Amino acid sequence: MAKKLLPLLLALVMLFSLTGVMAFADDAAPSERSADIVILYTSDVHCGINQGFGYAGLAEVYKHLEEQGNAVILVDDGDNIQGEPVGTMTKGEALVDLMGKVGYSVAIPGNHEFDYGMDQFLDLAKNASFTYISCNFNREGELIFDPYVIRELDGVKVAFVGVTTPQTLISSTPRYFQNEEGEYIYGFFQDETGEGVYNAVQNAVDSARAEGAEYVVVLAHLGNEEECRPWTYADVISHVSGIDVLLDGHSHDTDQIVMKDKDGKDVLRSACGTKLAHIGYVRITTDGKISTGLYNWNNDESAPALLGIQNDASAYVEEATGALQEKLKEVVATSQVLLTIYDPVAVTDSGSPIRMVRRAETNLGDLCADAYLDQSGADVAFVNGGGIRVNINAGDITLNDILKVHPFGNAMCVIEVTGQQILDALEWGAHAIPGENGGFLQVAGLSYEIHSYIESPCQSDENSLFTGIEGERRVQNVLIGGEPIDPEATYTLASHNYMLLDHGDGYTMFDGAPLLQDSVKLDNQVLIDYITGTLGGVIGPEYEDLTGQGRIVIVQEKP
């Protein structure tokens, strides 16, 4: 019964959830065509293959549109292969394979396509069954991919031009774009004016038109955020001519906009959010009318689950997630020591272990902070104790063991801070000592003392957000790189977006700090890359002391 109702239900979803904008092509071709062209697009899927519409629902929408007589093509605006364990565990391979099986024709790299390293992404792109394009991703000035590709749909040549934000250089791992000397060899034609990107797009558009393209669609990972200027979608459209439609990603918005290009012509800009909650579309009718919009899935339960969708795509997803379960059991490293979040000796009256990672240094806290320091290249790294959840036992370590340590999906960031901001953060992290606090800071690149006999001087508001210091500080003798901290100096600080950007655990003292690396990779991937890469898959005796390496000293009595 469910299978019989599926086409009707999907038709109703598509009929009643449309949002969009419309324009007419200035140079529309005479109506000699038999079908509308429909470009389905996704963006910022972030491994959400069974969320929202899911790939199974996307396949049904594609099929439904084809059955209506449309000429349909499926494209992607980037940030597809990162964001969930299925991406992390396969380094994007499962996602690229799925994209091919679902029927994608063209895709562009978003900033997070590079999160598994440059070599890995280039291998994925080389082996993909669809085409990656980009007019501005280059190595030492030479384009890595073709700047555009032309697809013929119902006898009409439609060009797709790819462009990726230069902000990628800080929102993925910077060293992935550098040589061994730390010099940038990969880039996106970035400059302070934006002209490098504008020129790259214009050249691609002009070349596509010269090759006979009747319509030009830009696949963009640019976004609308102020920090992305001068490379937002609005910057590009207003400085380029010849674009019919720009399909955008990166900022996870769903805005449908008409704006003027460099020559005053209307250009449609469409974005479709994230995690397949929406499927974007461009429709080009036989009389040249162009419209964009979204199919929306507004239910908490995914379309495949709610509608019981069973098709080739659902089978592919089930195969990928099933393979993930096997992958999670894979042994990827070995530890010669127990790494703990608990007190090494004391237990509760009932015999349960006493959790210490939220009020004292532990060796697992050191390991997690070291991973952030190593992977970021920052001066100092913080990890909140509440984000370190389980032990890693001595012996073989599986991928699942590592994922359980950091289960929340926070992403590594690096900011520039003053010594005073670091001092305030340490004070706030220590405010509950000797009690527990999820915001207690495990650290790397730094050592400090907590004089717990001094009452915490931290002040907070009604929402438990840090507001300042009043009184004698209990955090003392702070050293960075073995030298006393300078409150007036600037340092680079690595942690995750939850704490540095989103006031997680009440940390407000970083507001306004320059953002150097933005949501580079998930916290569990930071730990995986450190253990399997830098440590060579072996956690050794340097971490054998369960109480850590002496980075945090708690002074309980006044000297």
Coordinates of C-alpha atoms in Angstrom, one line a residue:
M1 CA 0.0 0.0 0.0
A2 CA 2.8 2.4 0.9
K3 CA 4.5 1.8 -2.4
K4 CA 1.3 2.6 -4.3
L5 CA 0.8 5.8 -2.3
L6 CA 4.5 7.0 -2.8
P7 CA 4.1 8.8 -6.1
L8 CA 1.0 10.6 -4.9
L9 CA 2.7 11.6 -1.7
L10 CA 5.8 12.9 -3.4
A11 CA 3.6 14.8 -6.0
L12 CA 1.8 16.5 -3.1
V13 CA 5.1 17.3 -1.4
M14 CA 6.4 18.9 -4.6
L15 CA 3.1 20.7 -5.4
F16 CA 2.6 22.3 -2.0
S17 CA 6.1 23.0 -0.8
L18 CA 7.4 25.1 -3.7
T19 CA 9.2 28.4 -3.0
G20 CA 10.9 30.3 -5.8
V21 CA 11.6 33.2 -8.0
M22 CA 11.2 33.7 -11.7
A23 CA 12.7 35.7 -14.6
F24 CA 12.8 35.6 -18.4
A25 CA 16.0 35.0 -20.3
D26 CA 16.8 38.1 -22.3
D27 CA 18.0 36.0 -25.3
A28 CA 15.7 33.0 -25.0
A29 CA 15.9 30.7 -28.0
P30 CA 12.8 30.2 -30.2
S31 CA 10.5 27.5 -28.8
E32 CA 11.5 24.5 -30.8
R33 CA 11.9 22.2 -27.7
S34 CA 9.7 19.5 -26.5
A35 CA 10.5 19.5 -22.8
D36 CA 11.2 21.8 -19.9
I37 CA 14.8 21.6 -18.5
V38 CA 14.9 20.9 -14.8
I39 CA 18.2 21.3 -13.0
L40 CA 18.0 19.6 -9.5
Y41 CA 20.7 20.7 -7.2
T42 CA 21.8 20.0 -3.6
S43 CA 24.3 21.8 -1.4
D44 CA 25.9 21.3 2.0
V45 CA 24.6 17.8 2.3
H46 CA 27.3 17.1 4.9
C47 CA 26.8 13.4 4.7
G48 CA 23.0 13.7 5.5
I49 CA 22.3 10.9 3.1
N50 CA 19.3 9.6 5.1
Q51 CA 18.1 12.9 6.5
G52 CA 15.4 15.3 5.1
F53 CA 14.5 13.9 1.6
G54 CA 17.5 11.6 1.8
Y55 CA 19.1 10.3 -1.3
A56 CA 16.2 7.9 -1.7
G57 CA 13.7 10.8 -1.7
L58 CA 16.0 12.8 -4.0
A59 CA 15.9 9.8 -6.5
E60 CA 12.1 9.7 -6.3
V61 CA 11.9 13.4 -7.1
Y62 CA 14.2 13.0 -10.0
K63 CA 12.2 10.0 -11.3
H64 CA 8.9 11.8 -10.9
L65 CA 10.1 14.9 -12.9
E66 CA 11.4 12.6 -15.7
E67 CA 8.2 10.8 -15.8
Q68 CA 6.4 14.1 -16.4
G69 CA 8.5 14.6 -19.5
N70 CA 11.2 17.0 -18.3
A71 CA 14.8 16.9 -19.2
V72 CA 16.4 16.5 -15.8
I73 CA 20.0 16.8 -14.5
L74 CA 21.4 16.6 -11.0
V75 CA 24.3 18.8 -9.7
D76 CA 25.9 19.6 -6.3
D77 CA 27.3 22.8 -4.8
G78 CA 29.8 21.3 -2.5
D79 CA 30.3 20.3 1.2
N80 CA 28.9 16.9 0.5
I81 CA 31.5 14.5 1.8
Q82 CA 32.1 15.7 5.4
G83 CA 29.9 16.0 8.5
E84 CA 28.9 12.5 9.6
P85 CA 30.8 9.3 10.6
V86 CA 30.1 7.8 7.1
G87 CA 32.3 10.6 5.7
T88 CA 34.9 10.6 8.4
M89 CA 35.3 6.8 8.4
T90 CA 35.7 6.5 4.7
K91 CA 37.5 9.8 4.1
G92 CA 34.7 10.8 1.7
E93 CA 35.0 7.8 -0.5
A94 CA 31.5 6.4 0.4
L95 CA 29.9 9.8 -0.4
V96 CA 31.5 10.2 -3.8
D97 CA 30.5 6.6 -4.6
L98 CA 27.0 7.3 -3.5
M99 CA 26.8 10.5 -5.6
G100 CA 27.7 8.6 -8.7
K101 CA 25.2 5.9 -8.0
V102 CA 22.4 8.4 -7.3
G103 CA 23.1 10.1 -10.6
Y104 CA 24.9 13.3 -10.1
S105 CA 26.3 14.8 -13.3
V106 CA 28.4 17.8 -12.1
A107 CA 29.7 18.9 -8.7
I108 CA 32.1 21.5 -7.3
P109 CA 34.4 21.4 -4.3
G110 CA 33.1 23.2 -1.2
N111 CA 35.5 24.2 1.6
H112 CA 35.0 20.9 3.4
E113 CA 35.8 18.7 0.4
F114 CA 39.4 19.3 1.4
D115 CA 39.1 18.1 5.1
Y116 CA 40.7 14.7 4.4
G117 CA 43.7 16.2 2.8
M118 CA 44.5 17.5 -0.7
D119 CA 45.8 14.2 -2.0
Q120 CA 42.6 12.4 -0.8
F121 CA 40.3 14.9 -2.4
L122 CA 42.2 14.9 -5.7
D123 CA 42.0 11.1 -5.8
L124 CA 38.3 11.1 -5.0
A125 CA 37.7 13.6 -7.8
K126 CA 39.8 11.6 -10.3
N127 CA 37.8 8.5 -9.6
A128 CA 34.4 10.1 -9.4
S129 CA 31.9 9.0 -12.1
F130 CA 30.6 12.6 -12.3
T131 CA 32.5 15.7 -13.2
Y132 CA 34.1 18.2 -10.7
I133 CA 34.6 21.7 -12.1
S134 CA 36.0 24.9 -10.7
C135 CA 37.1 28.1 -12.4
N136 CA 39.2 29.3 -9.5
F137 CA 40.7 26.3 -7.7
N138 CA 44.3 26.3 -8.8
R139 CA 47.8 25.1 -8.1
E140 CA 50.3 27.9 -8.7
G141 CA 48.0 29.6 -11.1
E142 CA 47.1 26.4 -13.1
L143 CA 43.5 25.3 -12.8
I144 CA 43.0 21.8 -11.3
F145 CA 39.6 21.2 -13.0
D146 CA 37.9 22.4 -16.1
P147 CA 36.3 25.8 -15.3
Y148 CA 33.0 24.8 -16.8
V149 CA 31.2 21.9 -18.5
I150 CA 28.4 22.0 -21.1
R151 CA 25.6 19.5 -20.9
E152 CA 23.0 19.2 -23.7
L153 CA 19.5 18.9 -22.4
D154 CA 16.6 18.5 -24.8
G155 CA 19.0 19.8 -27.6
V156 CA 19.9 22.9 -25.6
K157 CA 23.5 23.6 -24.4
V158 CA 23.5 24.5 -20.7
A159 CA 26.9 25.5 -19.3
F160 CA 27.8 24.9 -15.6
V161 CA 30.6 27.1 -14.2
G162 CA 32.1 26.2 -10.8
V163 CA 33.5 28.6 -8.2
T164 CA 34.5 28.1 -4.6
T165 CA 35.1 30.7 -1.9
P166 CA 38.7 31.6 -1.1
Q167 CA 37.6 31.4 2.5
T168 CA 38.3 27.7 2.1
L169 CA 41.9 28.5 2.9
I170 CA 40.9 29.1 6.6
S171 CA 37.8 27.0 6.8
S172 CA 39.6 23.8 5.9
T173 CA 43.1 22.9 7.1
P174 CA 45.6 25.6 5.8
R175 CA 48.5 23.3 5.6
Y176 CA 46.7 21.1 3.1
F177 CA 47.1 24.0 0.7
Q178 CA 50.8 24.5 1.4
N179 CA 54.1 22.9 0.5
E180 CA 56.6 21.5 3.0
E181 CA 58.1 25.0 3.5
G182 CA 54.7 26.3 4.5
E183 CA 54.2 28.3 1.3
Y184 CA 50.7 28.3 -0.3
I185 CA 50.8 26.5 -3.6
Y186 CA 47.0 25.9 -3.9
G187 CA 44.5 28.8 -4.0
F188 CA 41.3 30.2 -5.3
F189 CA 42.6 33.4 -7.1
Q190 CA 42.0 35.3 -3.8
D191 CA 43.0 38.9 -3.4
E192 CA 41.7 41.8 -1.3
T193 CA 39.6 43.3 -4.1
G194 CA 37.8 40.1 -5.2
E195 CA 38.9 40.8 -8.8
G196 CA 40.8 37.5 -9.1
V197 CA 37.6 35.6 -8.5
Y198 CA 35.4 37.9 -10.6
N199 CA 37.8 37.6 -13.5
A200 CA 37.9 33.8 -13.3
V201 CA 34.1 33.6 -13.3
Q202 CA 33.8 36.1 -16.2
N203 CA 36.4 34.2 -18.3
A204 CA 34.6 30.9 -17.8
V205 CA 31.2 32.4 -18.6
D206 CA 32.6 34.1 -21.8
S207 CA 34.3 30.9 -22.9
A208 CA 31.1 28.8 -22.3
R209 CA 29.1 31.3 -24.3
A210 CA 31.6 31.3 -27.1
E211 CA 31.3 27.5 -27.2
G212 CA 27.6 27.8 -27.8
A213 CA 26.0 27.7 -24.4
E214 CA 22.5 29.1 -24.5
Y215 CA 22.2 29.2 -20.7
V216 CA 25.0 29.6 -18.1
V217 CA 24.4 28.3 -14.6
V218 CA 27.1 29.0 -11.9
L219 CA 27.5 26.4 -9.3
A220 CA 28.9 28.4 -6.4
H221 CA 30.1 27.7 -2.9
L222 CA 30.2 31.4 -1.8
G223 CA 27.5 32.2 0.7
N224 CA 26.1 35.4 2.0
E225 CA 28.1 35.9 5.2
E226 CA 29.9 39.1 5.9
E227 CA 33.1 37.3 6.6
C228 CA 33.0 35.9 3.1
R229 CA 33.4 39.3 1.4
P230 CA 34.5 40.2 -1.2
W231 CA 33.5 36.8 -2.5
T232 CA 29.9 36.5 -1.6
Y233 CA 27.4 35.5 -4.2
A234 CA 26.2 39.2 -4.4
D235 CA 29.8 40.3 -4.9
V236 CA 30.3 37.9 -7.8
I237 CA 27.0 38.5 -9.5
S238 CA 27.4 42.3 -9.4
H239 CA 30.9 42.1 -11.0
V240 CA 30.2 39.6 -13.7
S241 CA 27.9 39.6 -16.8
G242 CA 26.4 36.7 -18.7
I243 CA 25.1 34.6 -15.9
D244 CA 21.5 33.3 -16.0
V245 CA 21.4 31.6 -12.6
L246 CA 23.7 31.2 -9.6
L247 CA 23.1 28.2 -7.4
D248 CA 24.8 28.9 -4.1
G249 CA 26.0 27.0 -1.0
H250 CA 28.2 27.5 2.1
S251 CA 26.0 29.7 4.3
H252 CA 23.2 27.1 4.6
D253 CA 20.5 29.7 3.8
T254 CA 17.5 29.1 1.6
D255 CA 17.1 32.6 0.0
Q256 CA 15.6 32.9 -3.5
I257 CA 16.8 36.2 -4.9
V258 CA 16.8 38.3 -8.1
M259 CA 19.6 40.8 -8.5
K260 CA 21.3 42.8 -11.2
D261 CA 24.5 41.7 -12.8
K262 CA 27.3 44.0 -14.0
D263 CA 25.3 45.0 -17.1
G264 CA 22.0 45.4 -15.2
K265 CA 20.5 42.1 -16.3
D266 CA 18.5 40.1 -13.8
V267 CA 20.2 37.0 -12.4
L268 CA 18.5 34.4 -10.2
R269 CA 20.3 33.3 -7.1
S270 CA 19.0 30.2 -5.3
A271 CA 20.3 28.4 -2.2
C272 CA 18.9 25.2 -0.7
G273 CA 20.1 24.9 2.9
T274 CA 21.7 21.8 4.3
K275 CA 21.3 18.1 5.1
L276 CA 18.8 17.5 2.3
A277 CA 16.0 19.4 4.1
H278 CA 15.4 21.0 0.7
I279 CA 16.1 20.1 -2.9
G280 CA 16.7 23.1 -5.1
Y281 CA 15.7 23.4 -8.7
V282 CA 16.0 25.5 -11.8
R283 CA 13.2 25.2 -14.4
I284 CA 13.8 26.5 -18.0
T285 CA 10.5 26.2 -19.9
T286 CA 10.3 25.7 -23.6
D287 CA 9.6 29.4 -24.1
G288 CA 12.7 30.5 -22.2
K289 CA 11.2 31.3 -18.9
I290 CA 13.6 30.6 -16.0
S291 CA 12.5 30.0 -12.4
T292 CA 14.3 28.7 -9.3
G293 CA 12.9 27.3 -6.1
L294 CA 12.9 24.6 -3.5
Y295 CA 11.1 21.4 -2.7
N296 CA 10.9 21.4 1.1
W297 CA 10.7 18.5 3.6
N298 CA 9.6 20.0 6.9
N299 CA 9.1 16.8 8.9
D300 CA 11.3 15.6 11.8
E301 CA 11.3 12.1 10.3
S302 CA 13.1 11.7 7.0
A303 CA 11.2 11.1 3.8
P304 CA 12.6 7.6 3.3
A305 CA 11.6 6.6 6.8
L306 CA 8.2 8.3 6.8
L307 CA 7.2 7.2 3.2
G308 CA 8.9 3.8 3.3
I309 CA 10.8 4.6 0.2
Q310 CA 12.5 1.6 -1.3
N311 CA 14.5 2.1 -4.5
D312 CA 18.1 1.8 -5.8
A313 CA 19.2 4.8 -3.9
S314 CA 17.8 3.5 -0.6
A315 CA 19.7 0.3 -1.2
Y316 CA 22.9 2.2 -1.9
V317 CA 22.5 4.1 1.4
E318 CA 21.8 1.0 3.3
E319 CA 24.8 -0.6 1.8
A320 CA 27.0 2.4 2.7
T321 CA 25.8 2.6 6.3
G322 CA 26.1 -1.2 6.7
A323 CA 29.6 -1.0 5.5
L324 CA 30.2 1.8 8.0
Q325 CA 29.3 -0.5 10.9
E326 CA 32.0 -2.8 9.8
K327 CA 34.4 0.1 9.3
L328 CA 33.7 1.2 12.9
K329 CA 35.0 -2.2 14.1
E330 CA 38.3 -1.7 12.2
V331 CA 41.4 -1.6 14.3
V332 CA 43.3 1.6 13.4
A333 CA 45.7 2.1 16.2
T334 CA 47.1 0.7 19.4
S335 CA 47.6 2.2 22.9
Q336 CA 50.3 1.0 25.2
V337 CA 48.5 2.7 28.1
L338 CA 45.1 3.2 29.5
L339 CA 43.8 6.7 28.7
T340 CA 41.2 7.8 31.2
I341 CA 38.6 10.3 32.2
Y342 CA 38.4 8.9 35.8
D343 CA 40.4 9.2 39.0
P344 CA 43.1 6.4 38.9
V345 CA 42.4 5.3 42.5
A346 CA 39.3 6.8 44.2
V347 CA 35.8 5.4 43.7
T348 CA 32.4 6.4 45.1
D349 CA 30.8 4.7 48.1
S350 CA 29.0 2.4 45.6
G351 CA 32.3 1.5 43.9
S352 CA 31.8 3.5 40.8
P353 CA 34.7 5.4 39.2
I354 CA 35.0 9.1 40.0
R355 CA 35.1 11.3 36.9
M356 CA 38.0 13.7 36.9
V357 CA 38.3 15.1 33.4
R358 CA 36.0 17.9 34.3
R359 CA 38.0 19.1 37.3
A360 CA 41.6 17.9 36.9
E361 CA 44.1 16.9 34.2
T362 CA 44.0 13.4 32.9
N363 CA 46.2 11.7 30.3
L364 CA 43.2 11.4 27.9
G365 CA 42.7 15.1 28.3
D366 CA 46.3 15.7 27.4
L367 CA 46.0 13.5 24.3
C368 CA 42.8 15.3 23.1
A369 CA 44.4 18.7 23.6
D370 CA 47.6 17.6 21.9
A371 CA 45.6 16.5 18.9
Y372 CA 44.1 20.0 18.5
L373 CA 47.5 21.6 19.0
D374 CA 49.1 19.3 16.4
Q375 CA 46.4 19.5 13.8
S376 CA 45.9 23.3 14.0
G377 CA 49.5 24.5 14.4
A378 CA 48.3 27.0 17.1
D379 CA 50.3 28.2 20.1
V380 CA 47.8 26.9 22.6
A381 CA 44.9 24.4 22.5
F382 CA 41.9 24.0 24.8
V383 CA 39.4 21.1 25.0
N384 CA 36.5 21.2 27.4
G385 CA 36.4 18.3 29.8
G386 CA 32.7 17.8 29.1
G387 CA 33.5 17.0 25.5
I388 CA 35.7 14.0 26.4
R389 CA 33.3 11.2 27.2
V390 CA 34.9 7.8 27.5
N391 CA 38.2 6.0 28.2
I392 CA 40.4 4.5 25.6
N393 CA 41.7 1.2 26.9
A394 CA 45.1 -0.2 26.4
G395 CA 45.4 -2.5 23.4
D396 CA 43.8 -2.3 20.0
I397 CA 41.8 0.9 19.2
T398 CA 38.9 0.8 16.8
L399 CA 37.4 3.8 14.9
N400 CA 34.4 3.4 17.1
D401 CA 36.5 3.7 20.2
I402 CA 37.8 7.1 19.0
L403 CA 34.4 8.3 17.9
K404 CA 33.0 7.7 21.4
V405 CA 35.5 10.0 22.9
H406 CA 34.2 13.0 20.9
P407 CA 30.6 12.2 20.0
F408 CA 29.2 15.7 19.5
G409 CA 30.4 16.7 16.1
N410 CA 32.1 20.0 17.1
A411 CA 34.5 21.4 14.6
M412 CA 38.1 22.7 15.1
C413 CA 38.6 26.4 14.9
V414 CA 41.6 28.7 15.5
I415 CA 41.3 32.3 16.7
E416 CA 43.8 35.0 17.6
V417 CA 43.5 36.1 21.2
T418 CA 45.4 38.1 23.8
G419 CA 47.1 36.7 26.8
Q420 CA 44.4 38.3 28.9
Q421 CA 41.7 36.5 27.1
I422 CA 43.5 33.2 27.7
L423 CA 43.8 34.1 31.4
D424 CA 40.1 34.9 31.6
A425 CA 39.2 31.6 29.9
L426 CA 41.4 29.6 32.3
E427 CA 39.8 31.4 35.2
W428 CA 36.3 30.6 34.0
G429 CA 37.2 27.0 33.3
A430 CA 38.4 26.6 36.9
H431 CA 35.6 28.4 38.6
A432 CA 33.8 25.3 39.9
I433 CA 36.9 23.6 41.4
P434 CA 36.9 21.4 43.4
G435 CA 33.5 20.6 41.8
E436 CA 32.9 19.4 38.3
N437 CA 32.4 21.7 35.3
G438 CA 31.9 20.6 31.7
G439 CA 33.9 23.7 30.7
F440 CA 37.0 22.7 32.7
L441 CA 39.9 23.1 30.3
Q442 CA 42.3 20.4 29.3
V443 CA 45.3 22.1 27.7
A444 CA 48.2 21.8 25.3
G445 CA 51.1 24.3 24.7
L446 CA 50.3 25.7 28.2
S447 CA 50.6 24.9 31.9
Y448 CA 48.9 26.6 34.9
E449 CA 48.1 26.4 38.5
I450 CA 44.7 26.6 40.2
H451 CA 44.8 27.9 43.7
S452 CA 41.6 26.4 44.8
Y453 CA 41.7 27.9 48.3
I454 CA 40.8 31.2 46.7
E455 CA 37.2 31.8 45.9
S456 CA 36.4 32.0 42.3
P457 CA 36.4 35.6 41.1
C458 CA 34.3 34.9 38.0
Q459 CA 31.1 36.7 37.4
S460 CA 28.2 35.5 35.2
D461 CA 24.8 36.5 34.1
E462 CA 21.4 34.9 34.5
N463 CA 22.2 32.6 31.6
S464 CA 25.5 31.4 33.2
L465 CA 27.6 33.3 30.6
F466 CA 30.9 34.7 31.7
T467 CA 30.7 38.5 32.3
G468 CA 34.0 39.3 34.0
I469 CA 36.4 39.0 37.0
E470 CA 36.1 40.7 40.3
G471 CA 38.6 39.8 43.0
E472 CA 41.8 37.8 43.4
R473 CA 42.4 35.3 40.6
R474 CA 42.9 31.6 41.5
V475 CA 44.7 30.8 38.2
Q476 CA 48.3 31.6 38.5
N477 CA 51.8 30.9 37.1
V478 CA 50.5 30.4 33.5
L479 CA 53.3 29.4 31.1
I480 CA 53.0 29.2 27.3
G481 CA 55.8 27.3 25.6
G482 CA 57.6 27.4 29.0
E483 CA 57.5 31.2 29.2
P484 CA 55.2 33.4 31.4
I485 CA 52.1 34.5 29.6
D486 CA 52.0 38.1 28.5
P487 CA 48.5 39.5 28.9
E488 CA 49.2 42.1 26.2
A489 CA 50.7 39.7 23.6
T490 CA 48.7 37.9 21.0
Y491 CA 48.6 34.1 20.6
T492 CA 46.8 31.6 18.4
L493 CA 44.3 29.4 20.2
A494 CA 42.8 26.2 18.9
S495 CA 39.6 24.6 20.2
H496 CA 36.2 24.0 18.6
N497 CA 33.3 26.1 17.4
Y498 CA 31.1 25.2 20.4
M499 CA 33.4 27.0 22.8
L500 CA 35.2 29.6 20.6
L501 CA 32.3 30.8 18.5
D502 CA 29.0 29.8 20.1
H503 CA 29.5 30.6 23.9
G504 CA 29.5 26.9 24.7
D505 CA 30.0 26.4 28.5
G506 CA 29.6 30.1 28.9
Y507 CA 32.8 31.2 27.2
T508 CA 32.1 34.8 26.1
M509 CA 35.6 36.3 26.4
F510 CA 36.5 35.3 22.8
D511 CA 33.8 37.5 21.3
G512 CA 35.4 39.6 18.4
A513 CA 38.6 37.6 18.2
P514 CA 39.9 37.3 14.7
L515 CA 39.0 33.9 13.2
L516 CA 42.0 32.3 11.5
Q517 CA 40.6 28.8 10.8
D518 CA 36.8 28.2 10.7
S519 CA 35.3 24.8 11.4
V520 CA 38.2 23.0 9.8
K521 CA 37.4 19.4 10.7
L522 CA 35.2 17.5 13.2
D523 CA 36.7 16.9 16.7
N524 CA 36.7 13.2 16.3
Q525 CA 38.6 13.5 13.0
V526 CA 41.1 15.7 14.8
L527 CA 41.8 12.9 17.2
I528 CA 41.8 10.2 14.5
D529 CA 44.3 12.1 12.4
Y530 CA 46.6 12.8 15.4
I531 CA 46.6 9.2 16.6
T532 CA 46.8 7.5 13.2
G533 CA 49.0 10.1 11.5
T534 CA 51.3 12.1 13.8
L535 CA 51.6 9.3 16.4
G536 CA 51.9 6.6 13.7
G537 CA 49.0 4.6 15.2
V538 CA 50.7 4.0 18.5
I539 CA 49.9 5.9 21.8
G540 CA 53.1 5.4 23.8
P541 CA 54.5 5.8 27.3
E542 CA 54.5 9.6 27.2
Y543 CA 50.9 9.3 28.1
E544 CA 51.2 6.5 30.7
D545 CA 50.6 8.7 33.8
L546 CA 46.8 8.7 34.3
T547 CA 47.0 12.1 35.9
G548 CA 48.7 13.6 32.9
Q549 CA 52.0 15.4 32.3
G550 CA 51.8 18.0 35.0
R551 CA 50.2 20.8 32.9
I552 CA 47.6 21.6 35.5
V553 CA 48.5 21.8 39.1
I554 CA 45.8 22.3 41.8
V555 CA 47.1 24.1 44.9
Q556 CA 44.7 23.4 47.7
E557 CA 46.3 25.3 50.5
K558 CA 47.8 28.8 50.6
P559 CA 51.6 28.5 50.4

